[in-house]
Amino acid sequence: MSRYIILFGPPGAGKGTQTKIISEQLSLPGVSTGEIFRSQMEQRTPLGQQARSYLEDGELVPDDVTIGMVRETLAQEAYSAGVILDGFPRTLDQAEALGEIAESYDADLRVVFIKVPERELVERLSGRILCRKCGRVYHKKFNPPDDPQACEKGGTCELYQRDDDRVEIVTNRIRVYNEQTMPLLAYFRDRGDLSVVDGTQEIECVTADLLAVLEGVPG
Ligand code: AP5
């Protein structure tokens, strides 16, 4: 049986940060729908052109486009043992589609909510910096790069800030999350798939709690 792990939470909760860490520890690949959209936008593909205005405004890309993209991704051999999903599902239709996809691959579905209060999210996102080459996520204050000259892909990290991390767009992303995504918590809780970890702790402590929940390792 394969494993589908969903890291669920508001923008800035630490889903991407934790996906990169636990992906190595659990030997499961991560899939970030936001990263796929941004890469398609950079490559100017038709999917990227379709998604662009939604990402720029901090709105959700329509369900049919997003579900189709995830369905195609999870059909690849690379995900046959399972996946860590970062940023999907975000609507009830997406959650139901994922339930069907998981069933068709006989996958066990686990959801972990990384809980962070709204007041911390804007500071996290406005200070976020990423490396364009290796994809690592840092924070100017909370998680600065030790050595930006040592990029995982060789040479120096190319650090940048995301366009949608401007305060006005972050505010809209949080509103969209509260209206369209937060209601999924009750859906997962009712299905009995949901665990919760405290995302306000140090990054290493959040990782330990995640692994404890997912692997039964004492945190
Ligand atoms: P996406 O890229 O998924 O953005 P998001 O959900 O808004 O999440 P973020 O990437 O902003 O936050 P994160 O939780 O990964 O936090 P991170 O680890 O980076 O989506 C972007 C857009 O794509 C959406 O707006 C939408 O348009 C579209 N989209 C994507 N998926 C979609 C879907 N399913 N349906 C429709 N549209 C979709 O951490 C944030 C910062 O905090 C970093 O600087 C980090 O260093 C720091 N940090 C992390 N952990 C801690 C900690 N424990 N303590 C202190 N700082 C920390």
mmCIF file with all atom_site columns, C-alpha atoms and ligand atoms in Angstrom, residues 7-19 32-38 41 51-63 65-67 69-70 86-91 94 114 116 120-121 123-130 136-144 162 164-165 169-170 172-174 176-177 180-181 198-207, ligand 1:
data_model
loop_
_atom_site.group_PDB
_atom_site.id
_atom_site.type_symbol
_atom_site.label_atom_id
_atom_site.label_alt_id
_atom_site.label_comp_id
_atom_site.label_asym_id
_atom_site.label_entity_id
_atom_site.label_seq_id
_atom_site.pdbx_PDB_ins_code
_atom_site.Cartn_x
_atom_site.Cartn_y
_atom_site.Cartn_z
_atom_site.occupancy
_atom_site.B_iso_or_equiv
_atom_site.pdbx_formal_charge
_atom_site.auth_seq_id
_atom_site.auth_comp_id
_atom_site.auth_asym_id
_atom_site.auth_atom_id
_atom_site.pdbx_PDB_model_num
ATOM   1   C CA  . LEU A 1 7   ? 0.675   18.742 4.925   1.00 0.00 ? 7   LEU A CA  1
ATOM   2   C CA  . PHE A 1 8   ? -2.207  21.121 5.484   1.00 0.00 ? 8   PHE A CA  1
ATOM   3   C CA  . GLY A 1 9   ? -2.137  24.682 6.798   1.00 0.00 ? 9   GLY A CA  1
ATOM   4   C CA  . PRO A 1 10  ? -2.373  28.384 5.972   1.00 0.00 ? 10  PRO A CA  1
ATOM   5   C CA  . PRO A 1 11  ? 0.098   30.251 3.750   1.00 0.00 ? 11  PRO A CA  1
ATOM   6   C CA  . GLY A 1 12  ? 3.363   30.464 5.694   1.00 0.00 ? 12  GLY A CA  1
ATOM   7   C CA  . ALA A 1 13  ? 2.603   27.612 8.106   1.00 0.00 ? 13  ALA A CA  1
ATOM   8   C CA  . GLY A 1 14  ? 5.812   25.830 7.051   1.00 0.00 ? 14  GLY A CA  1
ATOM   9   C CA  . LYS A 1 15  ? 4.368   23.222 4.654   1.00 0.00 ? 15  LYS A CA  1
ATOM   10  C CA  . GLY A 1 16  ? 7.134   23.697 2.060   1.00 0.00 ? 16  GLY A CA  1
ATOM   11  C CA  . THR A 1 17  ? 9.892   23.820 4.680   1.00 0.00 ? 17  THR A CA  1
ATOM   12  C CA  . GLN A 1 18  ? 8.714   20.610 6.329   1.00 0.00 ? 18  GLN A CA  1
ATOM   13  C CA  . THR A 1 19  ? 7.983   18.812 3.041   1.00 0.00 ? 19  THR A CA  1
ATOM   14  C CA  . SER A 1 32  ? 3.906   21.330 -4.238  1.00 0.00 ? 32  SER A CA  1
ATOM   15  C CA  . THR A 1 33  ? 1.085   22.543 -6.480  1.00 0.00 ? 33  THR A CA  1
ATOM   16  C CA  . GLY A 1 34  ? 2.290   26.142 -5.970  1.00 0.00 ? 34  GLY A CA  1
ATOM   17  C CA  . GLU A 1 35  ? 5.815   25.182 -7.132  1.00 0.00 ? 35  GLU A CA  1
ATOM   18  C CA  . ILE A 1 36  ? 4.463   23.386 -10.198 1.00 0.00 ? 36  ILE A CA  1
ATOM   19  C CA  . PHE A 1 37  ? 2.400   26.463 -11.149 1.00 0.00 ? 37  PHE A CA  1
ATOM   20  C CA  . ARG A 1 38  ? 5.383   28.808 -10.626 1.00 0.00 ? 38  ARG A CA  1
ATOM   21  C CA  . MET A 1 41  ? 4.729   30.184 -15.403 1.00 0.00 ? 41  MET A CA  1
ATOM   22  C CA  . ALA A 1 51  ? -2.495  29.960 -13.736 1.00 0.00 ? 51  ALA A CA  1
ATOM   23  C CA  . ARG A 1 52  ? -0.630  33.286 -13.813 1.00 0.00 ? 52  ARG A CA  1
ATOM   24  C CA  . SER A 1 53  ? -3.395  35.764 -12.979 1.00 0.00 ? 53  SER A CA  1
ATOM   25  C CA  . TYR A 1 54  ? -4.650  33.631 -10.087 1.00 0.00 ? 54  TYR A CA  1
ATOM   26  C CA  . LEU A 1 55  ? -1.215  33.378 -8.455  1.00 0.00 ? 55  LEU A CA  1
ATOM   27  C CA  . GLU A 1 56  ? -0.537  37.070 -9.019  1.00 0.00 ? 56  GLU A CA  1
ATOM   28  C CA  . ASP A 1 57  ? -3.787  37.983 -7.225  1.00 0.00 ? 57  ASP A CA  1
ATOM   29  C CA  . GLY A 1 58  ? -3.476  35.344 -4.488  1.00 0.00 ? 58  GLY A CA  1
ATOM   30  C CA  . GLU A 1 59  ? -6.608  33.523 -5.674  1.00 0.00 ? 59  GLU A CA  1
ATOM   31  C CA  . LEU A 1 60  ? -7.001  29.762 -6.194  1.00 0.00 ? 60  LEU A CA  1
ATOM   32  C CA  . VAL A 1 61  ? -6.450  28.316 -9.665  1.00 0.00 ? 61  VAL A CA  1
ATOM   33  C CA  . PRO A 1 62  ? -9.773  26.733 -10.798 1.00 0.00 ? 62  PRO A CA  1
ATOM   34  C CA  . ASP A 1 63  ? -10.398 23.188 -9.551  1.00 0.00 ? 63  ASP A CA  1
ATOM   35  C CA  . VAL A 1 65  ? -7.148  22.785 -13.917 1.00 0.00 ? 65  VAL A CA  1
ATOM   36  C CA  . THR A 1 66  ? -5.579  21.936 -10.538 1.00 0.00 ? 66  THR A CA  1
ATOM   37  C CA  . ILE A 1 67  ? -7.172  18.506 -10.150 1.00 0.00 ? 67  ILE A CA  1
ATOM   38  C CA  . MET A 1 69  ? -2.616  18.554 -13.066 1.00 0.00 ? 69  MET A CA  1
ATOM   39  C CA  . VAL A 1 70  ? -2.400  16.586 -9.788  1.00 0.00 ? 70  VAL A CA  1
ATOM   40  C CA  . ASP A 1 86  ? 2.131   20.488 -0.054  1.00 0.00 ? 86  ASP A CA  1
ATOM   41  C CA  . GLY A 1 87  ? -0.720  22.842 -0.962  1.00 0.00 ? 87  GLY A CA  1
ATOM   42  C CA  . PHE A 1 88  ? -3.233  20.283 -2.234  1.00 0.00 ? 88  PHE A CA  1
ATOM   43  C CA  . PRO A 1 89  ? -6.141  19.855 -1.625  1.00 0.00 ? 89  PRO A CA  1
ATOM   44  C CA  . ARG A 1 90  ? -7.515  23.341 -0.926  1.00 0.00 ? 90  ARG A CA  1
ATOM   45  C CA  . THR A 1 91  ? -11.212 22.932 -1.748  1.00 0.00 ? 91  THR A CA  1
ATOM   46  C CA  . GLN A 1 94  ? -10.069 18.814 -4.644  1.00 0.00 ? 94  GLN A CA  1
ATOM   47  C CA  . ILE A 1 114 ? 0.431   22.540 10.833  1.00 0.00 ? 114 ILE A CA  1
ATOM   48  C CA  . VAL A 1 116 ? 0.049   28.609 13.172  1.00 0.00 ? 116 VAL A CA  1
ATOM   49  C CA  . GLU A 1 120 ? 2.503   35.155 12.665  1.00 0.00 ? 120 GLU A CA  1
ATOM   50  C CA  . LEU A 1 121 ? 1.884   34.460 8.992   1.00 0.00 ? 121 LEU A CA  1
ATOM   51  C CA  . GLU A 1 123 ? 5.880   38.285 9.226   1.00 0.00 ? 123 GLU A CA  1
ATOM   52  C CA  . ARG A 1 124 ? 6.909   34.821 8.044   1.00 0.00 ? 124 ARG A CA  1
ATOM   53  C CA  . LEU A 1 125 ? 5.919   35.467 4.436   1.00 0.00 ? 125 LEU A CA  1
ATOM   54  C CA  . SER A 1 126 ? 7.248   39.002 4.137   1.00 0.00 ? 126 SER A CA  1
ATOM   55  C CA  . GLY A 1 127 ? 10.671  37.774 5.358   1.00 0.00 ? 127 GLY A CA  1
ATOM   56  C CA  . ARG A 1 128 ? 10.765  34.609 3.246   1.00 0.00 ? 128 ARG A CA  1
ATOM   57  C CA  . ILE A 1 129 ? 13.640  34.150 0.789   1.00 0.00 ? 129 ILE A CA  1
ATOM   58  C CA  . LEU A 1 130 ? 14.109  31.214 -1.588  1.00 0.00 ? 130 LEU A CA  1
ATOM   59  C CA  . ARG A 1 136 ? 15.494  25.814 -0.418  1.00 0.00 ? 136 ARG A CA  1
ATOM   60  C CA  . VAL A 1 137 ? 13.290  28.087 1.681   1.00 0.00 ? 137 VAL A CA  1
ATOM   61  C CA  . TYR A 1 138 ? 14.789  30.503 4.209   1.00 0.00 ? 138 TYR A CA  1
ATOM   62  C CA  . HIS A 1 139 ? 13.694  33.432 6.341   1.00 0.00 ? 139 HIS A CA  1
ATOM   63  C CA  . LYS A 1 140 ? 15.678  36.639 6.785   1.00 0.00 ? 140 LYS A CA  1
ATOM   64  C CA  . LYS A 1 141 ? 15.213  36.496 10.571  1.00 0.00 ? 141 LYS A CA  1
ATOM   65  C CA  . PHE A 1 142 ? 13.926  33.041 11.607  1.00 0.00 ? 142 PHE A CA  1
ATOM   66  C CA  . ASN A 1 143 ? 15.967  30.815 9.281   1.00 0.00 ? 143 ASN A CA  1
ATOM   67  C CA  . PRO A 1 144 ? 18.744  32.696 7.480   1.00 0.00 ? 144 PRO A CA  1
ATOM   68  C CA  . ARG A 1 162 ? 8.131   35.598 -4.223  1.00 0.00 ? 162 ARG A CA  1
ATOM   69  C CA  . ASP A 1 164 ? 2.912   36.986 -4.029  1.00 0.00 ? 164 ASP A CA  1
ATOM   70  C CA  . ASP A 1 165 ? 4.657   37.583 -0.680  1.00 0.00 ? 165 ASP A CA  1
ATOM   71  C CA  . ILE A 1 169 ? -1.348  39.714 -1.731  1.00 0.00 ? 169 ILE A CA  1
ATOM   72  C CA  . VAL A 1 170 ? -0.520  37.814 1.483   1.00 0.00 ? 170 VAL A CA  1
ATOM   73  C CA  . ASN A 1 172 ? -5.743  38.090 0.230   1.00 0.00 ? 172 ASN A CA  1
ATOM   74  C CA  . ARG A 1 173 ? -4.134  34.616 0.334   1.00 0.00 ? 173 ARG A CA  1
ATOM   75  C CA  . ILE A 1 174 ? -4.985  34.359 4.032   1.00 0.00 ? 174 ILE A CA  1
ATOM   76  C CA  . VAL A 1 176 ? -8.903  32.883 0.551   1.00 0.00 ? 176 VAL A CA  1
ATOM   77  C CA  . TYR A 1 177 ? -7.490  30.216 2.876   1.00 0.00 ? 177 TYR A CA  1
ATOM   78  C CA  . GLN A 1 180 ? -12.164 28.148 0.911   1.00 0.00 ? 180 GLN A CA  1
ATOM   79  C CA  . THR A 1 181 ? -9.567  25.874 2.516   1.00 0.00 ? 181 THR A CA  1
ATOM   80  C CA  . ASP A 1 198 ? 2.034   23.021 16.698  1.00 0.00 ? 198 ASP A CA  1
ATOM   81  C CA  . GLY A 1 199 ? 3.717   24.959 13.865  1.00 0.00 ? 199 GLY A CA  1
ATOM   82  C CA  . THR A 1 200 ? 4.887   27.840 16.084  1.00 0.00 ? 200 THR A CA  1
ATOM   83  C CA  . GLN A 1 201 ? 7.799   25.832 17.484  1.00 0.00 ? 201 GLN A CA  1
ATOM   84  C CA  . GLU A 1 202 ? 11.359  25.824 16.126  1.00 0.00 ? 202 GLU A CA  1
ATOM   85  C CA  . ILE A 1 203 ? 11.566  24.157 12.700  1.00 0.00 ? 203 ILE A CA  1
ATOM   86  C CA  . GLU A 1 204 ? 13.356  21.064 14.139  1.00 0.00 ? 204 GLU A CA  1
ATOM   87  C CA  . CYS A 1 205 ? 10.651  20.609 16.797  1.00 0.00 ? 205 CYS A CA  1
ATOM   88  C CA  . VAL A 1 206 ? 7.881   20.799 14.184  1.00 0.00 ? 206 VAL A CA  1
ATOM   89  C CA  . THR A 1 207 ? 9.737   18.113 12.188  1.00 0.00 ? 207 THR A CA  1
HETATM 90  P P1  . AP5 B 2 .   ? 1.718   27.859 -2.490  1.00 0.00 ? 1   AP5 B P1  1
HETATM 91  O O1  . AP5 B 2 .   ? 3.030   27.990 -3.119  1.00 0.00 ? 1   AP5 B O1  1
HETATM 92  O O2  . AP5 B 2 .   ? 1.228   26.519 -2.096  1.00 0.00 ? 1   AP5 B O2  1
HETATM 93  O O3  . AP5 B 2 .   ? 1.628   28.862 -1.277  1.00 0.00 ? 1   AP5 B O3  1
HETATM 94  P P2  . AP5 B 2 .   ? 0.902   28.751 0.165   1.00 0.00 ? 1   AP5 B P2  1
HETATM 95  O O4  . AP5 B 2 .   ? 0.004   27.651 0.446   1.00 0.00 ? 1   AP5 B O4  1
HETATM 96  O O5  . AP5 B 2 .   ? 0.327   30.094 0.262   1.00 0.00 ? 1   AP5 B O5  1
HETATM 97  O O6  . AP5 B 2 .   ? 2.010   28.351 1.078   1.00 0.00 ? 1   AP5 B O6  1
HETATM 98  P P3  . AP5 B 2 .   ? 3.385   29.007 1.221   1.00 0.00 ? 1   AP5 B P3  1
HETATM 99  O O7  . AP5 B 2 .   ? 4.341   28.404 0.227   1.00 0.00 ? 1   AP5 B O7  1
HETATM 100 O O8  . AP5 B 2 .   ? 3.255   30.498 1.175   1.00 0.00 ? 1   AP5 B O8  1
HETATM 101 O O9  . AP5 B 2 .   ? 3.748   28.643 2.731   1.00 0.00 ? 1   AP5 B O9  1
HETATM 102 P P4  . AP5 B 2 .   ? 4.319   27.335 3.389   1.00 0.00 ? 1   AP5 B P4  1
HETATM 103 O O10 . AP5 B 2 .   ? 3.312   26.809 4.330   1.00 0.00 ? 1   AP5 B O10 1
HETATM 104 O O11 . AP5 B 2 .   ? 4.883   26.392 2.373   1.00 0.00 ? 1   AP5 B O11 1
HETATM 105 O O12 . AP5 B 2 .   ? 5.479   27.991 4.257   1.00 0.00 ? 1   AP5 B O12 1
HETATM 106 P P5  . AP5 B 2 .   ? 7.078   27.906 4.098   1.00 0.00 ? 1   AP5 B P5  1
HETATM 107 O O13 . AP5 B 2 .   ? 7.576   26.573 4.489   1.00 0.00 ? 1   AP5 B O13 1
HETATM 108 O O14 . AP5 B 2 .   ? 7.542   28.470 2.795   1.00 0.00 ? 1   AP5 B O14 1
HETATM 109 O O15 . AP5 B 2 .   ? 0.583   28.443 -3.468  1.00 0.00 ? 1   AP5 B O15 1
HETATM 110 C C1  . AP5 B 2 .   ? 0.791   29.656 -4.174  1.00 0.00 ? 1   AP5 B C1  1
HETATM 111 C C2  . AP5 B 2 .   ? -0.388  29.911 -5.091  1.00 0.00 ? 1   AP5 B C2  1
HETATM 112 O O16 . AP5 B 2 .   ? -0.533  28.835 -6.037  1.00 0.00 ? 1   AP5 B O16 1
HETATM 113 C C3  . AP5 B 2 .   ? -1.761  30.011 -4.418  1.00 0.00 ? 1   AP5 B C3  1
HETATM 114 O O17 . AP5 B 2 .   ? -2.006  31.321 -3.919  1.00 0.00 ? 1   AP5 B O17 1
HETATM 115 C C4  . AP5 B 2 .   ? -2.698  29.645 -5.594  1.00 0.00 ? 1   AP5 B C4  1
HETATM 116 O O18 . AP5 B 2 .   ? -2.837  30.733 -6.472  1.00 0.00 ? 1   AP5 B O18 1
HETATM 117 C C5  . AP5 B 2 .   ? -1.906  28.559 -6.315  1.00 0.00 ? 1   AP5 B C5  1
HETATM 118 N N1  . AP5 B 2 .   ? -2.229  27.208 -5.805  1.00 0.00 ? 1   AP5 B N1  1
HETATM 119 C C6  . AP5 B 2 .   ? -1.362  26.367 -5.172  1.00 0.00 ? 1   AP5 B C6  1
HETATM 120 N N2  . AP5 B 2 .   ? -1.994  25.217 -4.837  1.00 0.00 ? 1   AP5 B N2  1
HETATM 121 C C7  . AP5 B 2 .   ? -3.281  25.332 -5.276  1.00 0.00 ? 1   AP5 B C7  1
HETATM 122 C C8  . AP5 B 2 .   ? -4.416  24.481 -5.199  1.00 0.00 ? 1   AP5 B C8  1
HETATM 123 N N3  . AP5 B 2 .   ? -4.369  23.295 -4.604  1.00 0.00 ? 1   AP5 B N3  1
HETATM 124 N N4  . AP5 B 2 .   ? -5.578  24.937 -5.743  1.00 0.00 ? 1   AP5 B N4  1
HETATM 125 C C9  . AP5 B 2 .   ? -5.641  26.126 -6.365  1.00 0.00 ? 1   AP5 B C9  1
HETATM 126 N N5  . AP5 B 2 .   ? -4.600  26.999 -6.446  1.00 0.00 ? 1   AP5 B N5  1
HETATM 127 C C10 . AP5 B 2 .   ? -3.421  26.601 -5.906  1.00 0.00 ? 1   AP5 B C10 1
HETATM 128 O O19 . AP5 B 2 .   ? 7.494   28.927 5.292   1.00 0.00 ? 1   AP5 B O19 1
HETATM 129 C C11 . AP5 B 2 .   ? 7.165   30.313 5.215   1.00 0.00 ? 1   AP5 B C11 1
HETATM 130 C C12 . AP5 B 2 .   ? 8.318   31.137 5.871   1.00 0.00 ? 1   AP5 B C12 1
HETATM 131 O O20 . AP5 B 2 .   ? 8.335   30.844 7.273   1.00 0.00 ? 1   AP5 B O20 1
HETATM 132 C C13 . AP5 B 2 .   ? 9.720   30.786 5.346   1.00 0.00 ? 1   AP5 B C13 1
HETATM 133 O O21 . AP5 B 2 .   ? 10.482  31.943 5.285   1.00 0.00 ? 1   AP5 B O21 1
HETATM 134 C C14 . AP5 B 2 .   ? 10.282  29.807 6.395   1.00 0.00 ? 1   AP5 B C14 1
HETATM 135 O O22 . AP5 B 2 .   ? 11.700  29.886 6.483   1.00 0.00 ? 1   AP5 B O22 1
HETATM 136 C C15 . AP5 B 2 .   ? 9.606   30.304 7.674   1.00 0.00 ? 1   AP5 B C15 1
HETATM 137 N N6  . AP5 B 2 .   ? 9.330   29.221 8.625   1.00 0.00 ? 1   AP5 B N6  1
HETATM 138 C C16 . AP5 B 2 .   ? 8.923   27.945 8.340   1.00 0.00 ? 1   AP5 B C16 1
HETATM 139 N N7  . AP5 B 2 .   ? 8.743   27.235 9.490   1.00 0.00 ? 1   AP5 B N7  1
HETATM 140 C C17 . AP5 B 2 .   ? 9.019   28.096 10.502  1.00 0.00 ? 1   AP5 B C17 1
HETATM 141 C C18 . AP5 B 2 .   ? 9.033   27.963 11.915  1.00 0.00 ? 1   AP5 B C18 1
HETATM 142 N N8  . AP5 B 2 .   ? 8.702   26.784 12.520  1.00 0.00 ? 1   AP5 B N8  1
HETATM 143 N N9  . AP5 B 2 .   ? 9.373   29.038 12.662  1.00 0.00 ? 1   AP5 B N9  1
HETATM 144 C C19 . AP5 B 2 .   ? 9.704   30.223 12.055  1.00 0.00 ? 1   AP5 B C19 1
HETATM 145 N N10 . AP5 B 2 .   ? 9.736   30.411 10.710  1.00 0.00 ? 1   AP5 B N10 1
HETATM 146 C C20 . AP5 B 2 .   ? 9.400   29.361 9.941   1.00 0.00 ? 1   AP5 B C20 1
#
